[in-house]
Amino acid sequence: ADLDAGSVTNVATASNGTVSSATDSETVTAVQSPALSIVKSATPATYSAVGNVISYSFLVSNSGNVTLSGPFTVSDDKTSDESCPATASLAPGASITCTASYTIAQADLDAGSVTNTASASNGTVTSATDSETVNAVQSPGLSIVKLASPATFDAVGDVVSYGFLVANSGNVTLSG
């Protein structure tokens, strides 16, 4: 409470039982150091398909020496559904867990990983950022189906035409 108030004032008097002195006071100012920290984690550790969802968890802690007022928010450069519990305040050392999710796109598979960065704030104090990287399980692949027309021949000079259906059977974009 003294740190939160910003100072401590003490008032004293002296007495011998008969005579009392006037009062004297002294105020000592607190060195307030408000601070937030954020630790980000992701589940699962890898992804392999478009539409996979990465769930993020953000441990937001009061790493300072004064109580911080809420509400607390998380700002993430990849997600748009950040959610923190309604918390009126965080005492020094106390923490809350916020969440968000991100849905994998083809560009994420092609890139090989998703890295995003987040910070926490209460509107007055903002944490340093924390990043998390989730790696793609890339599985490049090609398939081929060969077709012949006609299916049979019976004379020298008959022409057989072939068709080839080549498909990307993997999970990443392939270039020619």
Short mmCIF file of N, CA and C in Angstrom, two decimals, residues 6-168:
data_model
loop_
_atom_site.label_atom_id
_atom_site.label_comp_id
_atom_site.label_asym_id
_atom_site.label_seq_id
_atom_site.Cartn_x
_atom_site.Cartn_y
_atom_site.Cartn_z
N GLY A 6 2.79 5.95 -3.04
CA GLY A 6 3.88 6.80 -3.52
C GLY A 6 4.73 7.43 -2.44
N SER A 7 4.28 7.31 -1.19
CA SER A 7 5.09 7.88 -0.10
C SER A 7 4.56 7.38 1.24
N VAL A 8 5.38 7.61 2.27
CA VAL A 8 4.99 7.31 3.65
C VAL A 8 5.25 8.56 4.47
N THR A 9 4.24 9.00 5.20
CA THR A 9 4.39 10.16 6.08
C THR A 9 4.25 9.67 7.51
N ASN A 10 5.20 10.04 8.35
CA ASN A 10 5.20 9.65 9.75
C ASN A 10 5.14 10.91 10.60
N VAL A 11 4.24 10.92 11.58
CA VAL A 11 4.07 12.06 12.49
C VAL A 11 4.43 11.57 13.90
N ALA A 12 5.23 12.39 14.63
CA ALA A 12 5.67 12.00 15.97
C ALA A 12 5.60 13.18 16.94
N THR A 13 5.43 12.84 18.21
CA THR A 13 5.51 13.81 19.30
C THR A 13 6.35 13.20 20.42
N ALA A 14 6.87 14.04 21.24
CA ALA A 14 7.64 13.57 22.41
C ALA A 14 6.91 14.02 23.68
N SER A 15 7.03 13.20 24.73
CA SER A 15 6.37 13.54 25.98
C SER A 15 7.14 12.94 27.15
N ASN A 16 7.17 13.64 28.28
CA ASN A 16 7.76 13.07 29.50
C ASN A 16 6.66 12.68 30.47
N GLY A 17 5.44 12.71 30.04
CA GLY A 17 4.29 12.39 30.86
C GLY A 17 3.59 13.63 31.35
N THR A 18 4.31 14.73 31.37
CA THR A 18 3.73 15.99 31.82
C THR A 18 3.72 17.02 30.69
N VAL A 19 4.84 17.09 30.03
CA VAL A 19 5.00 18.07 28.96
C VAL A 19 5.10 17.33 27.63
N SER A 20 4.39 17.82 26.60
CA SER A 20 4.45 17.22 25.25
C SER A 20 4.98 18.24 24.27
N SER A 21 5.74 17.75 23.31
CA SER A 21 6.28 18.62 22.27
C SER A 21 5.23 18.83 21.18
N ALA A 22 5.53 19.76 20.32
CA ALA A 22 4.71 19.91 19.11
C ALA A 22 4.97 18.69 18.23
N THR A 23 4.09 18.44 17.28
CA THR A 23 4.30 17.30 16.38
C THR A 23 5.29 17.66 15.29
N ASP A 24 5.94 16.65 14.77
CA ASP A 24 6.84 16.82 13.62
C ASP A 24 6.56 15.65 12.69
N SER A 25 6.65 15.93 11.41
CA SER A 25 6.38 14.87 10.42
C SER A 25 7.52 14.79 9.42
N GLU A 26 7.62 13.62 8.85
CA GLU A 26 8.63 13.38 7.80
C GLU A 26 7.98 12.50 6.74
N THR A 27 8.18 12.88 5.48
CA THR A 27 7.64 12.11 4.36
C THR A 27 8.78 11.53 3.55
N VAL A 28 8.68 10.23 3.29
CA VAL A 28 9.66 9.54 2.46
C VAL A 28 8.95 9.12 1.18
N THR A 29 9.53 9.49 0.06
CA THR A 29 8.92 9.20 -1.24
C THR A 29 9.34 7.83 -1.73
N ALA A 30 8.37 7.09 -2.25
CA ALA A 30 8.64 5.75 -2.80
C ALA A 30 9.19 5.87 -4.22
N VAL A 31 10.04 4.95 -4.60
CA VAL A 31 10.50 4.86 -5.99
C VAL A 31 9.62 3.81 -6.65
N GLN A 32 8.60 4.28 -7.37
CA GLN A 32 7.66 3.38 -8.03
C GLN A 32 8.24 2.93 -9.37
N SER A 33 8.16 1.64 -9.62
CA SER A 33 8.65 1.06 -10.88
C SER A 33 7.57 0.17 -11.48
N PRO A 34 6.57 0.76 -12.11
CA PRO A 34 5.53 -0.06 -12.74
C PRO A 34 6.09 -0.80 -13.95
N ALA A 35 5.73 -2.08 -14.10
CA ALA A 35 6.22 -2.87 -15.24
C ALA A 35 5.32 -4.07 -15.47
N LEU A 36 5.19 -4.42 -16.74
CA LEU A 36 4.49 -5.64 -17.16
C LEU A 36 5.45 -6.50 -17.95
N SER A 37 5.28 -7.81 -17.85
CA SER A 37 6.03 -8.74 -18.68
C SER A 37 5.05 -9.69 -19.35
N ILE A 38 5.48 -10.28 -20.46
CA ILE A 38 4.64 -11.22 -21.19
C ILE A 38 5.49 -12.40 -21.62
N VAL A 39 4.94 -13.60 -21.45
CA VAL A 39 5.59 -14.82 -21.92
C VAL A 39 4.56 -15.53 -22.79
N LYS A 40 4.93 -15.76 -24.03
CA LYS A 40 4.00 -16.31 -25.02
C LYS A 40 4.35 -17.77 -25.29
N SER A 41 3.31 -18.62 -25.43
CA SER A 41 3.53 -20.01 -25.82
C SER A 41 2.49 -20.40 -26.86
N ALA A 42 2.80 -21.46 -27.62
CA ALA A 42 1.93 -21.89 -28.71
C ALA A 42 1.70 -23.39 -28.67
N THR A 43 0.49 -23.80 -29.07
CA THR A 43 0.13 -25.20 -29.18
C THR A 43 -0.67 -25.38 -30.46
N PRO A 44 -0.36 -26.33 -31.30
CA PRO A 44 0.71 -27.33 -31.22
C PRO A 44 2.06 -26.72 -31.62
N ALA A 45 3.10 -27.53 -31.53
CA ALA A 45 4.45 -27.05 -31.83
C ALA A 45 4.73 -26.99 -33.33
N THR A 46 3.94 -27.70 -34.13
CA THR A 46 4.09 -27.69 -35.59
C THR A 46 2.71 -27.69 -36.24
N TYR A 47 2.69 -27.39 -37.54
CA TYR A 47 1.45 -27.46 -38.32
C TYR A 47 1.78 -28.05 -39.69
N SER A 48 0.76 -28.62 -40.36
CA SER A 48 1.02 -29.28 -41.64
C SER A 48 -0.06 -29.08 -42.69
N ALA A 49 -1.10 -28.32 -42.39
CA ALA A 49 -2.18 -28.16 -43.36
C ALA A 49 -2.84 -26.79 -43.23
N VAL A 50 -3.33 -26.31 -44.36
CA VAL A 50 -4.14 -25.09 -44.36
C VAL A 50 -5.36 -25.36 -43.47
N GLY A 51 -5.68 -24.40 -42.65
CA GLY A 51 -6.82 -24.55 -41.74
C GLY A 51 -6.44 -25.03 -40.36
N ASN A 52 -5.20 -25.55 -40.17
CA ASN A 52 -4.75 -25.89 -38.81
C ASN A 52 -4.82 -24.62 -37.96
N VAL A 53 -5.12 -24.78 -36.69
CA VAL A 53 -5.24 -23.63 -35.79
C VAL A 53 -4.15 -23.71 -34.73
N ILE A 54 -3.44 -22.59 -34.57
CA ILE A 54 -2.44 -22.48 -33.50
C ILE A 54 -3.09 -21.69 -32.37
N SER A 55 -3.06 -22.26 -31.17
CA SER A 55 -3.59 -21.58 -29.99
C SER A 55 -2.44 -20.96 -29.22
N TYR A 56 -2.57 -19.68 -28.93
CA TYR A 56 -1.55 -18.96 -28.20
C TYR A 56 -2.02 -18.67 -26.78
N SER A 57 -1.08 -18.74 -25.85
CA SER A 57 -1.32 -18.41 -24.46
C SER A 57 -0.31 -17.34 -24.07
N PHE A 58 -0.77 -16.30 -23.40
CA PHE A 58 0.08 -15.20 -22.99
C PHE A 58 0.02 -15.06 -21.48
N LEU A 59 1.13 -15.30 -20.80
CA LEU A 59 1.20 -15.10 -19.36
C LEU A 59 1.62 -13.65 -19.13
N VAL A 60 0.69 -12.84 -18.67
CA VAL A 60 0.93 -11.41 -18.44
C VAL A 60 1.13 -11.23 -16.93
N SER A 61 2.30 -10.72 -16.56
CA SER A 61 2.65 -10.59 -15.14
C SER A 61 2.99 -9.14 -14.78
N ASN A 62 2.65 -8.78 -13.56
CA ASN A 62 3.08 -7.49 -13.02
C ASN A 62 4.49 -7.71 -12.49
N SER A 63 5.47 -7.25 -13.25
CA SER A 63 6.87 -7.43 -12.87
C SER A 63 7.44 -6.19 -12.17
N GLY A 64 6.58 -5.24 -11.87
CA GLY A 64 7.02 -4.03 -11.18
C GLY A 64 6.81 -4.14 -9.68
N ASN A 65 6.86 -2.98 -9.01
CA ASN A 65 6.73 -2.97 -7.55
C ASN A 65 5.48 -2.24 -7.06
N VAL A 66 4.56 -1.90 -7.98
CA VAL A 66 3.31 -1.25 -7.61
C VAL A 66 2.14 -1.97 -8.25
N THR A 67 0.97 -1.89 -7.65
CA THR A 67 -0.24 -2.49 -8.20
C THR A 67 -0.63 -1.75 -9.47
N LEU A 68 -0.96 -2.52 -10.52
CA LEU A 68 -1.37 -1.94 -11.79
C LEU A 68 -2.86 -2.14 -11.99
N SER A 69 -3.53 -1.11 -12.45
CA SER A 69 -4.96 -1.17 -12.71
C SER A 69 -5.22 -1.75 -14.09
N GLY A 70 -6.34 -2.50 -14.21
CA GLY A 70 -6.75 -3.05 -15.49
C GLY A 70 -7.68 -2.09 -16.19
N PRO A 71 -8.24 -2.43 -17.31
CA PRO A 71 -8.15 -3.76 -17.92
C PRO A 71 -6.80 -3.97 -18.62
N PHE A 72 -6.45 -5.24 -18.77
CA PHE A 72 -5.21 -5.63 -19.42
C PHE A 72 -5.53 -6.19 -20.80
N THR A 73 -4.68 -5.86 -21.77
CA THR A 73 -4.89 -6.32 -23.14
C THR A 73 -3.58 -6.86 -23.70
N VAL A 74 -3.73 -7.68 -24.74
CA VAL A 74 -2.58 -8.19 -25.48
C VAL A 74 -2.72 -7.73 -26.92
N SER A 75 -1.62 -7.28 -27.48
CA SER A 75 -1.59 -6.88 -28.89
C SER A 75 -0.64 -7.83 -29.60
N ASP A 76 -1.14 -8.52 -30.62
CA ASP A 76 -0.38 -9.53 -31.35
C ASP A 76 -0.40 -9.20 -32.83
N ASP A 77 0.75 -9.31 -33.50
CA ASP A 77 0.82 -8.90 -34.90
C ASP A 77 0.21 -9.90 -35.89
N LYS A 78 -0.18 -11.08 -35.47
CA LYS A 78 -0.79 -12.07 -36.37
C LYS A 78 -2.24 -12.35 -36.05
N THR A 79 -2.60 -12.32 -34.78
CA THR A 79 -3.96 -12.71 -34.38
C THR A 79 -4.87 -11.49 -34.28
N SER A 80 -6.16 -11.75 -34.25
CA SER A 80 -7.13 -10.66 -34.11
C SER A 80 -8.19 -10.99 -33.06
N ASP A 81 -7.99 -12.08 -32.34
CA ASP A 81 -9.00 -12.50 -31.34
C ASP A 81 -8.42 -12.60 -29.93
N GLU A 82 -7.50 -11.68 -29.61
CA GLU A 82 -6.89 -11.70 -28.28
C GLU A 82 -7.96 -11.50 -27.20
N SER A 83 -7.83 -12.25 -26.12
CA SER A 83 -8.81 -12.17 -25.04
C SER A 83 -8.10 -12.31 -23.70
N CYS A 84 -8.39 -11.37 -22.80
CA CYS A 84 -7.84 -11.42 -21.45
C CYS A 84 -9.00 -11.41 -20.45
N PRO A 85 -8.82 -12.08 -19.31
CA PRO A 85 -9.89 -12.05 -18.31
C PRO A 85 -10.07 -10.63 -17.76
N ALA A 86 -11.29 -10.30 -17.40
CA ALA A 86 -11.57 -8.99 -16.80
C ALA A 86 -10.92 -8.97 -15.43
N THR A 87 -9.91 -8.16 -15.28
CA THR A 87 -9.16 -8.08 -14.03
C THR A 87 -9.05 -6.62 -13.65
N ALA A 88 -9.49 -6.27 -12.45
CA ALA A 88 -9.47 -4.88 -12.00
C ALA A 88 -8.05 -4.39 -11.75
N SER A 89 -7.20 -5.27 -11.22
CA SER A 89 -5.82 -4.86 -10.92
C SER A 89 -4.94 -6.09 -10.76
N LEU A 90 -3.63 -5.85 -10.87
CA LEU A 90 -2.63 -6.89 -10.64
C LEU A 90 -1.63 -6.37 -9.62
N ALA A 91 -1.51 -7.08 -8.51
CA ALA A 91 -0.50 -6.75 -7.51
C ALA A 91 0.87 -7.16 -8.03
N PRO A 92 1.93 -6.61 -7.49
CA PRO A 92 3.27 -7.03 -7.92
C PRO A 92 3.42 -8.56 -7.79
N GLY A 93 3.91 -9.19 -8.84
CA GLY A 93 4.10 -10.64 -8.86
C GLY A 93 2.90 -11.42 -9.34
N ALA A 94 1.72 -10.79 -9.40
CA ALA A 94 0.51 -11.48 -9.85
C ALA A 94 0.48 -11.54 -11.37
N SER A 95 -0.30 -12.49 -11.89
CA SER A 95 -0.37 -12.65 -13.35
C SER A 95 -1.76 -13.11 -13.78
N ILE A 96 -2.03 -12.95 -15.07
CA ILE A 96 -3.23 -13.46 -15.71
C ILE A 96 -2.80 -14.16 -16.99
N THR A 97 -3.67 -15.00 -17.53
CA THR A 97 -3.39 -15.68 -18.79
C THR A 97 -4.40 -15.22 -19.83
N CYS A 98 -3.88 -14.69 -20.93
CA CYS A 98 -4.70 -14.26 -22.05
C CYS A 98 -4.53 -15.28 -23.18
N THR A 99 -5.44 -15.28 -24.15
CA THR A 99 -5.40 -16.27 -25.23
C THR A 99 -5.67 -15.61 -26.58
N ALA A 100 -5.31 -16.34 -27.63
CA ALA A 100 -5.62 -15.95 -29.02
C ALA A 100 -5.39 -17.17 -29.89
N SER A 101 -5.85 -17.10 -31.13
CA SER A 101 -5.62 -18.21 -32.06
C SER A 101 -5.34 -17.67 -33.45
N TYR A 102 -4.71 -18.51 -34.26
CA TYR A 102 -4.34 -18.13 -35.63
C TYR A 102 -4.58 -19.33 -36.53
N THR A 103 -5.23 -19.10 -37.67
CA THR A 103 -5.52 -20.17 -38.62
C THR A 103 -4.50 -20.13 -39.76
N ILE A 104 -3.90 -21.28 -40.03
CA ILE A 104 -2.84 -21.40 -41.03
C ILE A 104 -3.39 -21.21 -42.44
N ALA A 105 -2.67 -20.41 -43.22
CA ALA A 105 -2.96 -20.18 -44.63
C ALA A 105 -1.88 -20.86 -45.48
N GLN A 106 -2.13 -21.00 -46.78
CA GLN A 106 -1.15 -21.64 -47.66
C GLN A 106 0.19 -20.91 -47.61
N ALA A 107 0.17 -19.60 -47.53
CA ALA A 107 1.42 -18.83 -47.46
C ALA A 107 2.25 -19.23 -46.25
N ASP A 108 1.60 -19.60 -45.14
CA ASP A 108 2.33 -20.03 -43.93
C ASP A 108 3.02 -21.36 -44.16
N LEU A 109 2.34 -22.28 -44.86
CA LEU A 109 2.97 -23.57 -45.19
C LEU A 109 4.16 -23.36 -46.12
N ASP A 110 3.96 -22.52 -47.14
CA ASP A 110 5.04 -22.26 -48.09
C ASP A 110 6.24 -21.59 -47.42
N ALA A 111 5.97 -20.70 -46.45
CA ALA A 111 7.05 -19.99 -45.76
C ALA A 111 7.83 -20.91 -44.83
N GLY A 112 7.20 -21.96 -44.32
CA GLY A 112 7.90 -22.90 -43.45
C GLY A 112 7.74 -22.64 -41.97
N SER A 113 7.20 -21.48 -41.60
CA SER A 113 6.97 -21.18 -40.19
C SER A 113 6.09 -19.95 -40.05
N VAL A 114 5.54 -19.82 -38.86
CA VAL A 114 4.79 -18.61 -38.50
C VAL A 114 5.45 -18.04 -37.26
N THR A 115 5.88 -16.80 -37.35
CA THR A 115 6.43 -16.10 -36.19
C THR A 115 5.54 -14.92 -35.92
N ASN A 116 5.12 -14.79 -34.69
CA ASN A 116 4.38 -13.59 -34.34
C ASN A 116 4.87 -13.04 -33.01
N THR A 117 4.58 -11.77 -32.82
CA THR A 117 5.11 -11.01 -31.70
C THR A 117 3.95 -10.37 -30.95
N ALA A 118 4.03 -10.36 -29.63
CA ALA A 118 2.96 -9.79 -28.82
C ALA A 118 3.53 -8.96 -27.67
N SER A 119 2.69 -8.04 -27.20
CA SER A 119 3.01 -7.28 -26.00
C SER A 119 1.73 -7.13 -25.19
N ALA A 120 1.89 -6.81 -23.92
CA ALA A 120 0.74 -6.62 -23.02
C ALA A 120 0.73 -5.17 -22.55
N SER A 121 -0.48 -4.69 -22.23
CA SER A 121 -0.60 -3.31 -21.77
C SER A 121 -1.83 -3.16 -20.88
N ASN A 122 -1.79 -2.14 -20.04
CA ASN A 122 -2.98 -1.75 -19.29
C ASN A 122 -3.41 -0.34 -19.69
N GLY A 123 -2.86 0.15 -20.81
CA GLY A 123 -3.15 1.49 -21.27
C GLY A 123 -2.16 2.53 -20.79
N THR A 124 -1.42 2.19 -19.74
CA THR A 124 -0.41 3.09 -19.19
C THR A 124 0.98 2.48 -19.30
N VAL A 125 1.07 1.21 -18.95
CA VAL A 125 2.34 0.48 -18.95
C VAL A 125 2.25 -0.59 -20.04
N THR A 126 3.30 -0.69 -20.86
CA THR A 126 3.35 -1.71 -21.92
C THR A 126 4.58 -2.56 -21.72
N SER A 127 4.42 -3.86 -21.86
CA SER A 127 5.53 -4.80 -21.69
C SER A 127 6.46 -4.74 -22.90
N ALA A 128 7.62 -5.32 -22.74
CA ALA A 128 8.47 -5.61 -23.88
C ALA A 128 7.74 -6.68 -24.71
N THR A 129 8.18 -6.91 -25.93
CA THR A 129 7.53 -7.91 -26.77
C THR A 129 8.12 -9.29 -26.54
N ASP A 130 7.32 -10.30 -26.87
CA ASP A 130 7.79 -11.69 -26.86
C ASP A 130 7.33 -12.32 -28.16
N SER A 131 8.21 -13.09 -28.78
CA SER A 131 7.89 -13.75 -30.06
C SER A 131 7.83 -15.25 -29.88
N GLU A 132 7.06 -15.88 -30.75
CA GLU A 132 6.94 -17.34 -30.75
C GLU A 132 6.94 -17.78 -32.21
N THR A 133 7.71 -18.82 -32.51
CA THR A 133 7.76 -19.38 -33.86
C THR A 133 7.24 -20.80 -33.84
N VAL A 134 6.32 -21.10 -34.74
CA VAL A 134 5.78 -22.45 -34.91
C VAL A 134 6.18 -22.88 -36.32
N ASN A 135 6.83 -24.04 -36.43
CA ASN A 135 7.34 -24.51 -37.70
C ASN A 135 6.34 -25.38 -38.45
N ALA A 136 6.40 -25.27 -39.76
CA ALA A 136 5.56 -26.09 -40.64
C ALA A 136 6.23 -27.44 -40.88
N VAL A 137 5.43 -28.46 -41.01
CA VAL A 137 5.91 -29.76 -41.48
C VAL A 137 5.59 -29.77 -42.97
N GLN A 138 6.60 -29.42 -43.77
CA GLN A 138 6.41 -29.32 -45.22
C GLN A 138 6.59 -30.70 -45.85
N SER A 139 5.65 -31.05 -46.71
CA SER A 139 5.67 -32.34 -47.40
C SER A 139 5.46 -32.12 -48.89
N PRO A 140 6.50 -31.71 -49.61
CA PRO A 140 6.33 -31.53 -51.05
C PRO A 140 6.11 -32.88 -51.74
N GLY A 141 5.29 -32.89 -52.76
CA GLY A 141 5.04 -34.15 -53.48
C GLY A 141 4.40 -33.90 -54.83
N LEU A 142 4.69 -34.81 -55.75
CA LEU A 142 4.08 -34.80 -57.08
C LEU A 142 3.50 -36.17 -57.36
N SER A 143 2.39 -36.18 -58.09
CA SER A 143 1.84 -37.45 -58.56
C SER A 143 1.63 -37.34 -60.06
N ILE A 144 1.64 -38.49 -60.72
CA ILE A 144 1.45 -38.49 -62.17
C ILE A 144 0.52 -39.64 -62.54
N VAL A 145 -0.40 -39.37 -63.44
CA VAL A 145 -1.28 -40.38 -64.01
C VAL A 145 -1.08 -40.30 -65.52
N LYS A 146 -0.72 -41.44 -66.12
CA LYS A 146 -0.45 -41.49 -67.56
C LYS A 146 -1.60 -42.21 -68.24
N LEU A 147 -2.10 -41.62 -69.32
CA LEU A 147 -3.19 -42.19 -70.09
C LEU A 147 -2.74 -42.40 -71.53
N ALA A 148 -3.19 -43.49 -72.15
CA ALA A 148 -2.86 -43.77 -73.55
C ALA A 148 -4.15 -43.85 -74.35
N SER A 149 -4.09 -43.33 -75.58
CA SER A 149 -5.25 -43.40 -76.46
C SER A 149 -4.75 -43.68 -77.87
N PRO A 150 -5.20 -44.68 -78.51
CA PRO A 150 -6.18 -45.66 -78.05
C PRO A 150 -5.56 -46.62 -77.05
N ALA A 151 -6.42 -47.42 -76.42
CA ALA A 151 -5.96 -48.35 -75.40
C ALA A 151 -5.29 -49.58 -76.03
N THR A 152 -5.56 -49.83 -77.30
CA THR A 152 -4.93 -50.96 -78.02
C THR A 152 -4.51 -50.49 -79.41
N PHE A 153 -3.60 -51.22 -80.04
CA PHE A 153 -3.24 -50.95 -81.43
C PHE A 153 -3.04 -52.30 -82.12
N ASP A 154 -3.14 -52.29 -83.47
CA ASP A 154 -3.03 -53.57 -84.18
C ASP A 154 -2.24 -53.48 -85.47
N ALA A 155 -1.60 -52.35 -85.73
CA ALA A 155 -0.84 -52.27 -86.99
C ALA A 155 0.37 -51.37 -86.81
N VAL A 156 1.39 -51.66 -87.62
CA VAL A 156 2.57 -50.80 -87.66
C VAL A 156 2.11 -49.45 -88.16
N GLY A 157 2.58 -48.40 -87.57
CA GLY A 157 2.20 -47.07 -87.98
C GLY A 157 1.04 -46.49 -87.20
N ASP A 158 0.35 -47.32 -86.40
CA ASP A 158 -0.71 -46.77 -85.55
C ASP A 158 -0.06 -45.77 -84.58
N VAL A 159 -0.76 -44.73 -84.31
CA VAL A 159 -0.24 -43.70 -83.40
C VAL A 159 -0.93 -43.83 -82.06
N VAL A 160 -0.12 -43.87 -81.03
CA VAL A 160 -0.63 -43.89 -79.66
C VAL A 160 -0.28 -42.53 -79.04
N SER A 161 -1.28 -41.85 -78.56
CA SER A 161 -1.08 -40.55 -77.89
C SER A 161 -1.10 -40.77 -76.38
N TYR A 162 -0.25 -40.06 -75.71
CA TYR A 162 -0.18 -40.17 -74.25
C TYR A 162 -0.56 -38.83 -73.62
N GLY A 163 -1.25 -38.93 -72.54
CA GLY A 163 -1.59 -37.75 -71.73
C GLY A 163 -1.05 -37.94 -70.33
N PHE A 164 -0.62 -36.87 -69.74
CA PHE A 164 -0.05 -36.94 -68.40
C PHE A 164 -0.77 -35.95 -67.50
N LEU A 165 -1.33 -36.42 -66.42
CA LEU A 165 -1.95 -35.56 -65.41
C LEU A 165 -0.96 -35.48 -64.24
N VAL A 166 -0.32 -34.33 -64.13
CA VAL A 166 0.67 -34.11 -63.05
C VAL A 166 -0.01 -33.24 -62.00
N ALA A 167 0.02 -33.67 -60.74
CA ALA A 167 -0.64 -32.96 -59.66
C ALA A 167 0.30 -32.76 -58.48
N ASN A 168 0.12 -31.65 -57.80
CA ASN A 168 0.83 -31.39 -56.55
C ASN A 168 0.12 -32.17 -55.46
#
